[in-house]
């Protein structure tokens, strides 16, 4: 009844494997659960999605700055596998 459901599930699994699990060591169920929870938060809050115009699904509103004199801060996600950037306050 949902012809695109299989394609969406396959795309999600491919994204998790290629962007996360293929680059990390997993030492058990708790380790896997922690890694997947952290990746899921990154995927929904920060990772750009092509179908959404390079915006994240659950992203907060980002203010546009004309000329930035502020310092850019980077926070590592998944022990440095990915990074999140924003302007310092």
PDB file of C-alpha atoms in Angstrom:
ATOM      1  CA  UNK A   1       0.000   0.000   0.000  1.00  0.00           C
ATOM      2  CA  UNK A   2       3.058   2.259   0.209  1.00  0.00           C
ATOM      3  CA  UNK A   3       5.164   1.681  -2.911  1.00  0.00           C
ATOM      4  CA  UNK A   4       7.905   4.124  -1.888  1.00  0.00           C
ATOM      5  CA  UNK A   5       8.319   2.753   1.649  1.00  0.00           C
ATOM      6  CA  UNK A   6      10.900   0.151   0.671  1.00  0.00           C
ATOM      7  CA  UNK A   7      13.019   2.711  -1.188  1.00  0.00           C
ATOM      8  CA  UNK A   8      12.907   5.100   1.774  1.00  0.00           C
ATOM      9  CA  UNK A   9      13.923   2.347   4.201  1.00  0.00           C
ATOM     10  CA  UNK A  10      16.768   1.255   1.932  1.00  0.00           C
ATOM     11  CA  UNK A  11      18.012   4.852   1.621  1.00  0.00           C
ATOM     12  CA  UNK A  12      17.977   5.275   5.410  1.00  0.00           C
ATOM     13  CA  UNK A  13      19.907   2.039   5.952  1.00  0.00           C
ATOM     14  CA  UNK A  14      22.460   3.020   3.301  1.00  0.00           C
ATOM     15  CA  UNK A  15      22.924   6.444   4.906  1.00  0.00           C
ATOM     16  CA  UNK A  16      23.429   4.957   8.376  1.00  0.00           C
ATOM     17  CA  UNK A  17      25.937   2.413   7.109  1.00  0.00           C
ATOM     18  CA  UNK A  18      27.946   4.662   4.787  1.00  0.00           C
ATOM     19  CA  UNK A  19      27.979   7.795   6.974  1.00  0.00           C
ATOM     20  CA  UNK A  20      28.224   6.180  10.390  1.00  0.00           C
ATOM     21  CA  UNK A  21      28.583   2.455  11.004  1.00  0.00           C
ATOM     22  CA  UNK A  22      31.264   1.739   8.384  1.00  0.00           C
ATOM     23  CA  UNK A  23      33.613   4.175  10.152  1.00  0.00           C
ATOM     24  CA  UNK A  24      33.175   3.189  13.810  1.00  0.00           C
ATOM     25  CA  UNK A  25      33.892   0.198  16.015  1.00  0.00           C
ATOM     26  CA  UNK A  26      30.863  -1.195  17.806  1.00  0.00           C
ATOM     27  CA  UNK A  27      31.447  -3.079  21.048  1.00  0.00           C
ATOM     28  CA  UNK A  28      27.987  -4.375  21.869  1.00  0.00           C
ATOM     29  CA  UNK A  29      24.330  -3.516  22.036  1.00  0.00           C
ATOM     30  CA  UNK A  30      24.722  -0.436  24.280  1.00  0.00           C
ATOM     31  CA  UNK A  31      27.470   0.946  22.074  1.00  0.00           C
ATOM     32  CA  UNK A  32      25.343   0.462  18.964  1.00  0.00           C
ATOM     33  CA  UNK A  33      22.318   2.067  20.632  1.00  0.00           C
ATOM     34  CA  UNK A  34      24.353   5.104  21.725  1.00  0.00           C
ATOM     35  CA  UNK A  35      25.882   5.549  18.251  1.00  0.00           C
ATOM     36  CA  UNK A  36      22.517   5.244  16.487  1.00  0.00           C
ATOM     37  CA  UNK A  37      20.834   7.691  18.886  1.00  0.00           C
ATOM     38  CA  UNK A  38      23.580  10.268  18.353  1.00  0.00           C
ATOM     39  CA  UNK A  39      23.512   9.790  14.564  1.00  0.00           C
ATOM     40  CA  UNK A  40      19.721  10.053  14.488  1.00  0.00           C
ATOM     41  CA  UNK A  41      19.851  13.379  16.340  1.00  0.00           C
ATOM     42  CA  UNK A  42      22.527  14.639  13.910  1.00  0.00           C
ATOM     43  CA  UNK A  43      20.588  13.350  10.884  1.00  0.00           C
ATOM     44  CA  UNK A  44      17.363  15.118  11.847  1.00  0.00           C
ATOM     45  CA  UNK A  45      18.726  18.353  13.334  1.00  0.00           C
ATOM     46  CA  UNK A  46      21.838  19.208  11.313  1.00  0.00           C
ATOM     47  CA  UNK A  47      22.411  17.071   8.212  1.00  0.00           C
ATOM     48  CA  UNK A  48      21.268  18.784   4.983  1.00  0.00           C
ATOM     49  CA  UNK A  49      18.685  16.854   2.945  1.00  0.00           C
ATOM     50  CA  UNK A  50      18.486  17.316  -0.820  1.00  0.00           C
ATOM     51  CA  UNK A  51      14.720  16.848  -0.934  1.00  0.00           C
ATOM     52  CA  UNK A  52      14.256  19.678   1.594  1.00  0.00           C
ATOM     53  CA  UNK A  53      16.386  22.238  -0.212  1.00  0.00           C
ATOM     54  CA  UNK A  54      19.546  21.463   1.771  1.00  0.00           C
ATOM     55  CA  UNK A  55      17.765  21.987   5.098  1.00  0.00           C
ATOM     56  CA  UNK A  56      17.499  19.584   8.011  1.00  0.00           C
ATOM     57  CA  UNK A  57      14.014  18.254   8.853  1.00  0.00           C
ATOM     58  CA  UNK A  58      14.012  19.367  12.509  1.00  0.00           C
ATOM     59  CA  UNK A  59      16.429  22.283  12.225  1.00  0.00           C
ATOM     60  CA  UNK A  60      15.882  25.422  14.198  1.00  0.00           C
ATOM     61  CA  UNK A  61      15.599  28.696  12.315  1.00  0.00           C
ATOM     62  CA  UNK A  62      19.050  29.902  11.281  1.00  0.00           C
ATOM     63  CA  UNK A  63      19.578  33.641  11.110  1.00  0.00           C
ATOM     64  CA  UNK A  64      21.317  34.984   8.034  1.00  0.00           C
ATOM     65  CA  UNK A  65      24.201  37.350   8.747  1.00  0.00           C
ATOM     66  CA  UNK A  66      25.275  39.931   6.173  1.00  0.00           C
ATOM     67  CA  UNK A  67      28.868  40.179   7.291  1.00  0.00           C
ATOM     68  CA  UNK A  68      30.037  37.968  10.074  1.00  0.00           C
ATOM     69  CA  UNK A  69      32.603  39.281  12.505  1.00  0.00           C
ATOM     70  CA  UNK A  70      31.743  36.451  14.820  1.00  0.00           C
ATOM     71  CA  UNK A  71      33.859  33.380  15.318  1.00  0.00           C
ATOM     72  CA  UNK A  72      32.644  30.068  13.907  1.00  0.00           C
ATOM     73  CA  UNK A  73      32.477  27.262  16.461  1.00  0.00           C
ATOM     74  CA  UNK A  74      32.618  23.589  15.512  1.00  0.00           C
ATOM     75  CA  UNK A  75      31.221  20.765  17.620  1.00  0.00           C
ATOM     76  CA  UNK A  76      32.176  17.214  16.767  1.00  0.00           C
ATOM     77  CA  UNK A  77      29.489  14.555  16.463  1.00  0.00           C
ATOM     78  CA  UNK A  78      30.201  10.839  16.747  1.00  0.00           C
ATOM     79  CA  UNK A  79      33.765  11.408  17.986  1.00  0.00           C
ATOM     80  CA  UNK A  80      34.703  13.686  15.102  1.00  0.00           C
ATOM     81  CA  UNK A  81      33.092  11.722  12.278  1.00  0.00           C
ATOM     82  CA  UNK A  82      30.789  14.674  11.561  1.00  0.00           C
ATOM     83  CA  UNK A  83      30.805  18.297  12.704  1.00  0.00           C
ATOM     84  CA  UNK A  84      28.168  20.916  13.456  1.00  0.00           C
ATOM     85  CA  UNK A  85      29.047  24.579  12.904  1.00  0.00           C
ATOM     86  CA  UNK A  86      27.521  27.790  14.240  1.00  0.00           C
ATOM     87  CA  UNK A  87      28.440  31.390  15.078  1.00  0.00           C
ATOM     88  CA  UNK A  88      29.748  32.033  18.578  1.00  0.00           C
ATOM     89  CA  UNK A  89      27.593  34.239  20.782  1.00  0.00           C
TER      90      UNK A  89
END
